Amino acid sequence: MFEDKTLVCKDCGSEFVFTAGEQEFYAEKGFENEPQRCKACRSARKASSRGEREMFTAVCAECGGEARVPFKPREDRPVLCSECFAKKNG
């Protein structure tokens, strides 16, 4: 029923594909308008509307290095730097 459509982003002017699956999702949700921005511009717009996140500095519980995190560290919970976090969860 749906076919992929090529649309033009109103912010950057690049072409992007509005897939049949995305169109089906829009129809299920009752959305009547097609997207006007490509994924990159939508993401950038969302990020800018959220504003700057406050970051906190802590000492990594694994390596002892500096860890910058988007939450206020508590004394009773260990904090990991991004490298140690990736090793532990990767």
N, CA, C and O atoms as a printed pandas DataFrame, in Angstrom:
     atom_number atom_name residue_name chain_id  residue_number  x_coord  y_coord  z_coord
0              1         N          MET        A               1    0.820   -1.190    0.000
1              2        CA          MET        A               1    0.000    0.000    0.000
2              3         C          MET        A               1    0.873    1.268    0.000
3              4         O          MET        A               1    0.614    2.199   -0.762
4              5         N          PHE        A               2    1.895    1.298    0.846
5              6        CA          PHE        A               2    2.784    2.451    0.900
6              7         C          PHE        A               2    4.039    2.163    0.087
7              8         O          PHE        A               2    4.488    1.021   -0.002
8              9         N          GLU        A               3    4.598    3.216   -0.505
9             10        CA          GLU        A               3    5.850    3.109   -1.235
10            11         C          GLU        A               3    6.806    4.164   -0.706
11            12         O          GLU        A               3    6.373    5.240   -0.295
12            13         N          ASP        A               4    8.122    3.866   -0.711
13            14        CA          ASP        A               4    9.113    4.834   -0.279
14            15         C          ASP        A               4    8.963    6.133   -1.078
15            16         O          ASP        A               4    8.716    6.112   -2.284
16            17         N          LYS        A               5    9.118    7.267   -0.377
17            18        CA          LYS        A               5    9.050    8.584   -1.026
18            19         C          LYS        A               5   10.345    9.325   -0.725
19            20         O          LYS        A               5   10.905    9.201    0.364
20            21         N          THR        A               6   10.806   10.084   -1.684
21            22        CA          THR        A               6   11.958   10.949   -1.463
22            23         C          THR        A               6   11.432   12.345   -1.172
23            24         O          THR        A               6   10.703   12.928   -1.975
24            25         N          LEU        A               7   11.815   12.882    0.003
25            26        CA          LEU        A               7   11.387   14.216    0.423
26            27         C          LEU        A               7   12.615   15.114    0.536
27            28         O          LEU        A               7   13.744   14.625    0.563
28            29         N          VAL        A               8   12.396   16.421    0.603
29            30        CA          VAL        A               8   13.480   17.382    0.742
30            31         C          VAL        A               8   13.364   18.049    2.111
31            32         O          VAL        A               8   12.303   18.554    2.479
32            33         N          CYS        A               9   14.462   18.043    2.857
33            34        CA          CYS        A               9   14.504   18.634    4.198
34            35         C          CYS        A               9   14.355   20.147    4.095
35            36         O          CYS        A               9   15.029   20.791    3.291
36            37         N          LYS        A              10   13.468   20.712    4.915
37            38        CA          LYS        A              10   13.231   22.154    4.852
38            39         C          LYS        A              10   14.350   22.947    5.530
39            40         O          LYS        A              10   14.460   24.154    5.315
40            41         N          ASP        A              11   15.187   22.285    6.351
41            42        CA          ASP        A              11   16.289   22.985    7.009
42            43         C          ASP        A              11   17.565   22.976    6.177
43            44         O          ASP        A              11   18.144   24.030    5.914
44            45         N          CYS        A              12   18.007   21.787    5.762
45            46        CA          CYS        A              12   19.295   21.685    5.069
46            47         C          CYS        A              12   19.164   21.505    3.561
47            48         O          CYS        A              12   20.151   21.641    2.837
48            49         N          GLY        A              13   17.964   21.202    3.078
49            50        CA          GLY        A              13   17.746   21.061    1.647
50            51         C          GLY        A              13   18.154   19.726    1.053
51            52         O          GLY        A              13   18.037   19.527   -0.156
52            53         N          SER        A              14   18.635   18.799    1.891
53            54        CA          SER        A              14   19.033   17.498    1.359
54            55         C          SER        A              14   17.819   16.586    1.211
55            56         O          SER        A              14   16.801   16.760    1.881
56            57         N          GLU        A              15   17.954   15.617    0.321
57            58        CA          GLU        A              15   16.881   14.655    0.118
58            59         C          GLU        A              15   16.996   13.540    1.152
59            60         O          GLU        A              15   18.098   13.157    1.545
60            61         N          PHE        A              16   15.858   13.026    1.587
61            62        CA          PHE        A              16   15.826   11.873    2.483
62            63         C          PHE        A              16   14.634   11.009    2.124
63            64         O          PHE        A              16   13.664   11.481    1.532
64            65         N          VAL        A              17   14.717    9.735    2.490
65            66        CA          VAL        A              17   13.665    8.785    2.129
66            67         C          VAL        A              17   12.682    8.636    3.288
67            68         O          VAL        A              17   13.070    8.377    4.427
68            69         N          PHE        A              18   11.420    8.804    2.969
69            70        CA          PHE        A              18   10.314    8.555    3.897
70            71         C          PHE        A              18    9.830    7.149    3.539
71            72         O          PHE        A              18    9.045    6.967    2.609
72            73         N          THR        A              19   10.312    6.166    4.292
73            74        CA          THR        A              19   10.086    4.769    3.924
74            75         C          THR        A              19    8.626    4.350    4.073
75            76         O          THR        A              19    7.838    4.999    4.761
76            77         N          ALA        A              20    8.294    3.258    3.414
77            78        CA          ALA        A              20    6.941    2.712    3.505
78            79         C          ALA        A              20    6.611    2.367    4.957
79            80         O          ALA        A              20    5.489    2.591    5.410
80            81         N          GLY        A              21    7.590    1.823    5.686
81            82        CA          GLY        A              21    7.378    1.483    7.092
82            83         C          GLY        A              21    7.096    2.713    7.936
83            84         O          GLY        A              21    6.230    2.685    8.810
84            85         N          GLU        A              22    7.825    3.795    7.677
85            86        CA          GLU        A              22    7.585    5.044    8.399
86            87         C          GLU        A              22    6.209    5.604    8.066
87            88         O          GLU        A              22    5.511    6.113    8.943
88            89         N          GLN        A              23    5.825    5.512    6.808
89            90        CA          GLN        A              23    4.502    5.999    6.402
90            91         C          GLN        A              23    3.393    5.203    7.095
91            92         O          GLN        A              23    2.383    5.765    7.518
92            93         N          GLU        A              24    3.596    3.898    7.203
93            94        CA          GLU        A              24    2.617    3.050    7.886
94            95         C          GLU        A              24    2.511    3.439    9.363
95            96         O          GLU        A              24    1.414    3.511    9.916
96            97         N          PHE        A              25    3.665    3.689    9.996
97            98        CA          PHE        A              25    3.694    4.119   11.392
98            99         C          PHE        A              25    2.930    5.437   11.557
99           100         O          PHE        A              25    2.115    5.578   12.468
100          101         N          TYR        A              26    3.202    6.403   10.666
101          102        CA          TYR        A              26    2.514    7.691   10.723
102          103         C          TYR        A              26    1.010    7.492   10.608
103          104         O          TYR        A              26    0.240    8.113   11.342
104          105         N          ALA        A              27    0.587    6.622    9.682
105          106        CA          ALA        A              27   -0.844    6.370    9.476
106          107         C          ALA        A              27   -1.467    5.750   10.727
107          108         O          ALA        A              27   -2.568    6.132   11.123
108          109         N          GLU        A              28   -0.770    4.797   11.350
109          110        CA          GLU        A              28   -1.284    4.149   12.572
110          111         C          GLU        A              28   -1.452    5.149   13.699
111          112         O          GLU        A              28   -2.394    5.051   14.485
112          113         N          LYS        A              29   -0.541    6.115   13.782
113          114        CA          LYS        A              29   -0.597    7.123   14.844
114          115         C          LYS        A              29   -1.562    8.262   14.530
115          116         O          LYS        A              29   -1.835    9.109   15.380
116          117         N          GLY        A              30   -2.074    8.273   13.301
117          118        CA          GLY        A              30   -3.014    9.320   12.919
118          119         C          GLY        A              30   -2.349   10.606   12.467
119          120         O          GLY        A              30   -3.012   11.636   12.352
120          121         N          PHE        A              31   -1.035   10.564   12.207
121          122        CA          PHE        A              31   -0.336   11.757   11.734
122          123         C          PHE        A              31   -0.732   12.013   10.284
123          124         O          PHE        A              31   -0.725   11.092    9.467
124          125         N          GLU        A              32   -1.075   13.246    9.966
125          126        CA          GLU        A              32   -1.518   13.578    8.619
126          127         C          GLU        A              32   -0.425   14.203    7.779
127          128         O          GLU        A              32   -0.458   14.103    6.552
128          129         N          ASN        A              33    0.544   14.845    8.412
129          130        CA          ASN        A              33    1.607   15.532    7.681
130          131         C          ASN        A              33    2.849   14.655    7.550
131          132         O          ASN        A              33    3.183   13.898    8.462
132          133         N          GLU        A              34    3.523   14.762    6.416
133          134        CA          GLU        A              34    4.782   14.051    6.209
134          135         C          GLU        A              34    5.880   14.786    6.984
135          136         O          GLU        A              34    5.731   15.972    7.277
136          137         N          PRO        A              35    6.981   14.100    7.322
137          138        CA          PRO        A              35    8.080   14.796    8.003
138          139         C          PRO        A              35    8.674   15.855    7.083
139          140         O          PRO        A              35    8.734   15.670    5.868
140          141         N          GLN        A              36    9.110   16.961    7.668
141          142        CA          GLN        A              36    9.675   18.051    6.874
142          143         C          GLN        A              36   11.186   18.146    7.016
143          144         O          GLN        A              36   11.838   18.885    6.280
144          145         N          ARG        A              37   11.751   17.386    7.978
145          146        CA          ARG        A              37   13.192   17.451    8.216
146          147         C          ARG        A              37   13.800   16.054    8.139
147          148         O          ARG        A              37   13.154   15.063    8.482
148          149         N          CYS        A              38   15.057   15.989    7.682
149          150        CA          CYS        A              38   15.784   14.720    7.657
150          151         C          CYS        A              38   16.124   14.324    9.099
151          152         O          CYS        A              38   15.983   15.134   10.015
152          153         N          LYS        A              39   16.564   13.102    9.294
153          154        CA          LYS        A              39   16.858   12.594   10.637
154          155         C          LYS        A              39   17.906   13.446   11.346
155          156         O          LYS        A              39   17.760   13.739   12.533
156          157         N          ALA        A              40   18.953   13.843   10.641
157          158        CA          ALA        A              40   20.013   14.650   11.255
158          159         C          ALA        A              40   19.475   15.995   11.743
159          160         O          ALA        A              40   19.805   16.427   12.847
160          161         N          CYS        A              41   18.656   16.654   10.940
161          162        CA          CYS        A              41   18.091   17.944   11.336
162          163         C          CYS        A              41   17.061   17.796   12.455
163          164         O          CYS        A              41   16.962   18.661   13.325
164          165         N          ARG        A              42   16.288   16.698   12.436
165          166        CA          ARG        A              42   15.343   16.449   13.542
166          167         C          ARG        A              42   16.104   16.259   14.847
167          168         O          ARG        A              42   15.721   16.812   15.879
168          169         N          SER        A              43   17.176   15.481   14.804
169          170        CA          SER        A              43   17.976   15.234   16.006
170          171         C          SER        A              43   18.606   16.526   16.517
171          172         O          SER        A              43   18.602   16.787   17.720
172          173         N          ALA        A              44   19.144   17.329   15.612
173          174        CA          ALA        A              44   19.767   18.597   16.002
174          175         C          ALA        A              44   18.737   19.536   16.618
175          176         O          ALA        A              44   19.025   20.228   17.594
176          177         N          ARG        A              45   17.547   19.558   16.051
177          178        CA          ARG        A              45   16.481   20.424   16.566
178          179         C          ARG        A              45   16.054   19.989   17.969
179          180         O          ARG        A              45   15.850   20.826   18.849
180          181         N          LYS        A              46   15.921   18.672   18.174
181          182        CA          LYS        A              46   15.566   18.161   19.499
182          183         C          LYS        A              46   16.630   18.520   20.523
183          184         O          LYS        A              46   16.319   18.961   21.630
184          185         N          ALA        A              47   17.892   18.327   20.142
185          186        CA          ALA        A              47   19.002   18.603   21.063
186          187         C          ALA        A              47   19.055   20.082   21.433
187          188         O          ALA        A              47   19.333   20.418   22.584
188          189         N          SER        A              48   18.796   20.963   20.482
189          190        CA          SER        A              48   18.867   22.398   20.764
190          191         C          SER        A              48   17.704   22.857   21.642
191          192         O          SER        A              48   17.846   23.804   22.415
192          193         N          SER        A              49   16.558   22.191   21.526
193          194        CA          SER        A              49   15.411   22.601   22.330
194          195         C          SER        A              49   15.546   22.157   23.784
195          196         O          SER        A              49   14.936   22.745   24.678
196          197         N          ARG        A              50   16.344   21.123   24.017
197          198        CA          ARG        A              50   16.561   20.651   25.383
198          199         C          ARG        A              50   17.480   21.568   26.173
199          200         O          ARG        A              50   17.432   21.589   27.403
200          201         N          GLY        A              51   18.303   22.312   25.486
201          202        CA          GLY        A              51   19.251   23.182   26.161
202          203         C          GLY        A              51   20.497   22.414   26.563
203          204         O          GLY        A              51   20.604   21.207   26.344
204          205         N          GLU        A              52   21.414   23.123   27.142
205          206        CA          GLU        A              52   22.680   22.519   27.544
206          207         C          GLU        A              52   22.480   21.706   28.825
207          208         O          GLU        A              52   21.871   22.179   29.785
208          209         N          ARG        A              53   22.997   20.490   28.822
209          210        CA          ARG        A              53   22.912   19.634   30.008
210          211         C          ARG        A              53   23.988   19.998   31.004
211          212         O          ARG        A              53   25.134   20.253   30.632
212          213         N          GLU        A              54   23.619   20.020   32.263
213          214        CA          GLU        A              54   24.611   20.265   33.301
214          215         C          GLU        A              54   25.396   18.976   33.522
215          216         O          GLU        A              54   24.814   17.905   33.695
216          217         N          MET        A              55   26.713   19.091   33.513
217          218        CA          MET        A              55   27.573   17.926   33.706
218          219         C          MET        A              55   28.300   18.064   35.040
219          220         O          MET        A              55   28.625   19.168   35.475
220          221         N          PHE        A              56   28.547   16.925   35.677
221          222        CA          PHE        A              56   29.239   16.887   36.957
222          223         C          PHE        A              56   30.527   16.089   36.814
223          224         O          PHE        A              56   30.613   15.179   35.990
224          225         N          THR        A              57   31.516   16.431   37.612
225          226        CA          THR        A              57   32.793   15.735   37.576
226          227         C          THR        A              57   32.902   14.845   38.804
227          228         O          THR        A              57   32.537   15.245   39.910
228          229         N          ALA        A              58   33.410   13.627   38.597
229          230        CA          ALA        A              58   33.595   12.672   39.689
230          231         C          ALA        A              58   34.860   11.870   39.400
231          232         O          ALA        A              58   35.453   11.982   38.327
232          233         N          VAL        A              59   35.257   11.066   40.367
233          234        CA          VAL        A              59   36.410   10.184   40.200
234          235         C          VAL        A              59   35.892    8.798   39.824
235          236         O          VAL        A              59   35.007    8.258   40.486
236          237         N          CYS        A              60   36.450    8.230   38.759
237          238        CA          CYS        A              60   36.038    6.913   38.298
238          239         C          CYS        A              60   36.385    5.863   39.344
239          240         O          CYS        A              60   37.509    5.820   39.843
240          241         N          ALA        A              61   35.421    5.025   39.671
241          242        CA          ALA        A              61   35.611    3.983   40.680
242          243         C          ALA        A              61   36.537    2.871   40.190
243          244         O          ALA        A              61   37.081    2.130   41.010
244          245         N          GLU        A              62   36.732    2.733   38.865
245          246        CA          GLU        A              62   37.589    1.677   38.320
246          247         C          GLU        A              62   39.026    2.138   38.144
247          248         O          GLU        A              62   39.944    1.528   38.692
248          249         N          CYS        A              63   39.232    3.212   37.380
249          250        CA          CYS        A              63   40.596    3.621   37.019
250          251         C          CYS        A              63   41.102    4.827   37.796
251          252         O          CYS        A              63   42.296    5.124   37.757
252          253         N          GLY        A              64   40.218    5.528   38.500
253          254        CA          GLY        A              64   40.634    6.699   39.269
254          255         C          GLY        A              64   40.720    7.968   38.436
255          256         O          GLY        A              64   41.092    9.023   38.950
256          257         N          GLY        A              65   40.385    7.877   37.175
257          258        CA          GLY        A              65   40.421    9.047   36.293
258          259         C          GLY        A              65   39.197    9.923   36.478
259          260         O          GLY        A              65   38.311    9.637   37.283
260          261         N          GLU        A              66   39.178   11.004   35.702
261          262        CA          GLU        A              66   38.044   11.926   35.776
262          263         C          GLU        A              66   36.856   11.370   35.003
263          264         O          GLU        A              66   37.012   10.884   33.883
264          265         N          ALA        A              67   35.686   11.440   35.591
265          266        CA          ALA        A              67   34.453   11.004   34.947
266          267         C          ALA        A              67   33.511   12.199   34.891
267          268         O          ALA        A              67   33.243   12.828   35.915
268          269         N          ARG        A              68   33.004   12.516   33.697
269          270        CA          ARG        A              68   32.016   13.585   33.549
270          271         C          ARG        A              68   30.675   12.925   33.275
271          272         O          ARG        A              68   30.516   12.186   32.303
272          273         N          VAL        A              69   29.712   13.206   34.151
273          274        CA          VAL        A              69   28.413   12.538   34.087
274          275         C          VAL        A              69   27.269   13.560   34.149
275          276         O          VAL        A              69   27.440   14.638   34.717
276          277         N          PRO        A              70   26.097   13.230   33.567
277          278        CA          PRO        A              70   24.965   14.159   33.539
278          279         C          PRO        A              70   24.063   14.069   34.770
279          280         O          PRO        A              70   22.901   14.470   34.721
280          281         N          PHE        A              71   24.592   13.549   35.859
281          282        CA          PHE        A              71   23.821   13.462   37.101
282          283         C          PHE        A              71   24.747   13.786   38.263
283          284         O          PHE        A              71   25.965   13.659   38.146
284          285         N          LYS        A              72   24.172   14.201   39.377
285          286        CA          LYS        A              72   24.983   14.536   40.545
286          287         C          LYS        A              72   25.388   13.242   41.233
287          288         O          LYS        A              72   24.530   12.508   41.723
288          289         N          PRO        A              73   26.686   12.951   41.276
289          290        CA          PRO        A              73   27.149   11.699   41.892
290          291         C          PRO        A              73   26.826   11.654   43.385
291          292         O          PRO        A              73   26.850   12.671   44.079
292          293         N          ARG        A              74   26.523   10.441   43.855
293          294        CA          ARG        A              74   26.267   10.236   45.279
294          295         C          ARG        A              74   27.409    9.428   45.863
295          296         O          ARG        A              74   28.066    8.663   45.157
296          297         N          GLU        A              75   27.638    9.600   47.138
297          298        CA          GLU        A              75   28.731    8.903   47.813
298          299         C          GLU        A              75   28.524    7.389   47.855
299          300         O          GLU        A              75   29.501    6.641   47.832
300          301         N          ASP        A              76   27.287    6.927   47.916
301          302        CA          ASP        A              76   27.010    5.497   48.075
302          303         C          ASP        A              76   26.954    4.722   46.756
303          304         O          ASP        A              76   26.719    3.514   46.771
304          305         N          ARG        A              77   27.164    5.386   45.620
305          306        CA          ARG        A              77   27.104    4.716   44.311
306          307         C          ARG        A              77   28.380    4.975   43.528
307          308         O          ARG        A              77   28.811    6.124   43.435
308          309         N          PRO        A              78   28.997    3.942   42.962
309          310        CA          PRO        A              78   30.214    4.161   42.163
310          311         C          PRO        A              78   29.892    4.839   40.833
311          312         O          PRO        A              78   28.818    4.647   40.262
312          313         N          VAL        A              79   30.838    5.627   40.360
313          314        CA          VAL        A              79   30.709    6.311   39.073
314          315         C          VAL        A              79   31.855    5.839   38.189
315          316         O          VAL        A              79   32.992    5.728   38.648
316          317         N          LEU        A              80   31.560    5.564   36.927
317          318        CA          LEU        A              80   32.579    5.120   35.987
318          319         C          LEU        A              80   32.780    6.176   34.903
319          320         O          LEU        A              80   31.835    6.848   34.491
320          321         N          CYS        A              81   34.041    6.312   34.444
321          322        CA          CYS        A              81   34.307    7.180   33.303
322          323         C          CYS        A              81   33.755    6.489   32.061
323          324         O          CYS        A              81   33.385    5.316   32.120
324          325         N          SER        A              82   33.695    7.189   30.957
325          326        CA          SER        A              82   33.085    6.616   29.757
326          327         C          SER        A              82   33.845    5.392   29.248
327          328         O          SER        A              82   33.231    4.452   28.743
328          329         N          GLU        A              83   35.190    5.391   29.375
329          330        CA          GLU        A              83   35.971    4.227   28.908
330          331         C          GLU        A              83   35.676    2.999   29.757
331          332         O          GLU        A              83   35.437    1.920   29.213
332          333         N          CYS        A              84   35.687    3.140   31.069
333          334        CA          CYS        A              84   35.404    1.995   31.958
334          335         C          CYS        A              84   33.960    1.527   31.824
335          336         O          CYS        A              84   33.676    0.331   31.890
336          337         N          PHE        A              85   33.057    2.477   31.634
337          338        CA          PHE        A              85   31.650    2.119   31.435
338          339         C          PHE        A              85   31.489    1.282   30.172
339          340         O          PHE        A              85   30.763    0.289   30.161
340          341         N          ALA        A              86   32.173    1.694   29.110
341          342        CA          ALA        A              86   32.093    0.962   27.838
342          343         C          ALA        A              86   32.697   -0.448   27.987
343          344         O          ALA        A              86   32.151   -1.413   27.453
344          345         N          LYS        A              87   33.805   -0.564   28.701
345          346        CA          LYS        A              87   34.428   -1.880   28.916
346          347         C          LYS        A              87   33.492   -2.796   29.690
347          348         O          LYS        A              87   33.341   -3.972   29.356
348          349         N          LYS        A              88   32.871   -2.254   30.718
349          350        CA          LYS        A              88   32.004   -3.052   31.574
350          351         C          LYS        A              88   30.736   -3.502   30.832
351          352         O          LYS        A              88   30.261   -4.618   31.038
352          353         N          ASN        A              89   30.195   -2.639   29.978
353          354        CA          ASN        A              89   28.949   -2.948   29.273
354          355         C          ASN        A              89   29.158   -3.421   27.845
355          356         O          ASN        A              89   28.191   -3.713   27.142
356          357         N          GLY        A              90   30.399   -3.499   27.411
357          358        CA          GLY        A              90   30.653   -3.882   26.021
358          359         C          GLY        A              90   31.095   -5.273   25.932
359          360         O          GLY        A              90   31.356   -5.769   24.837
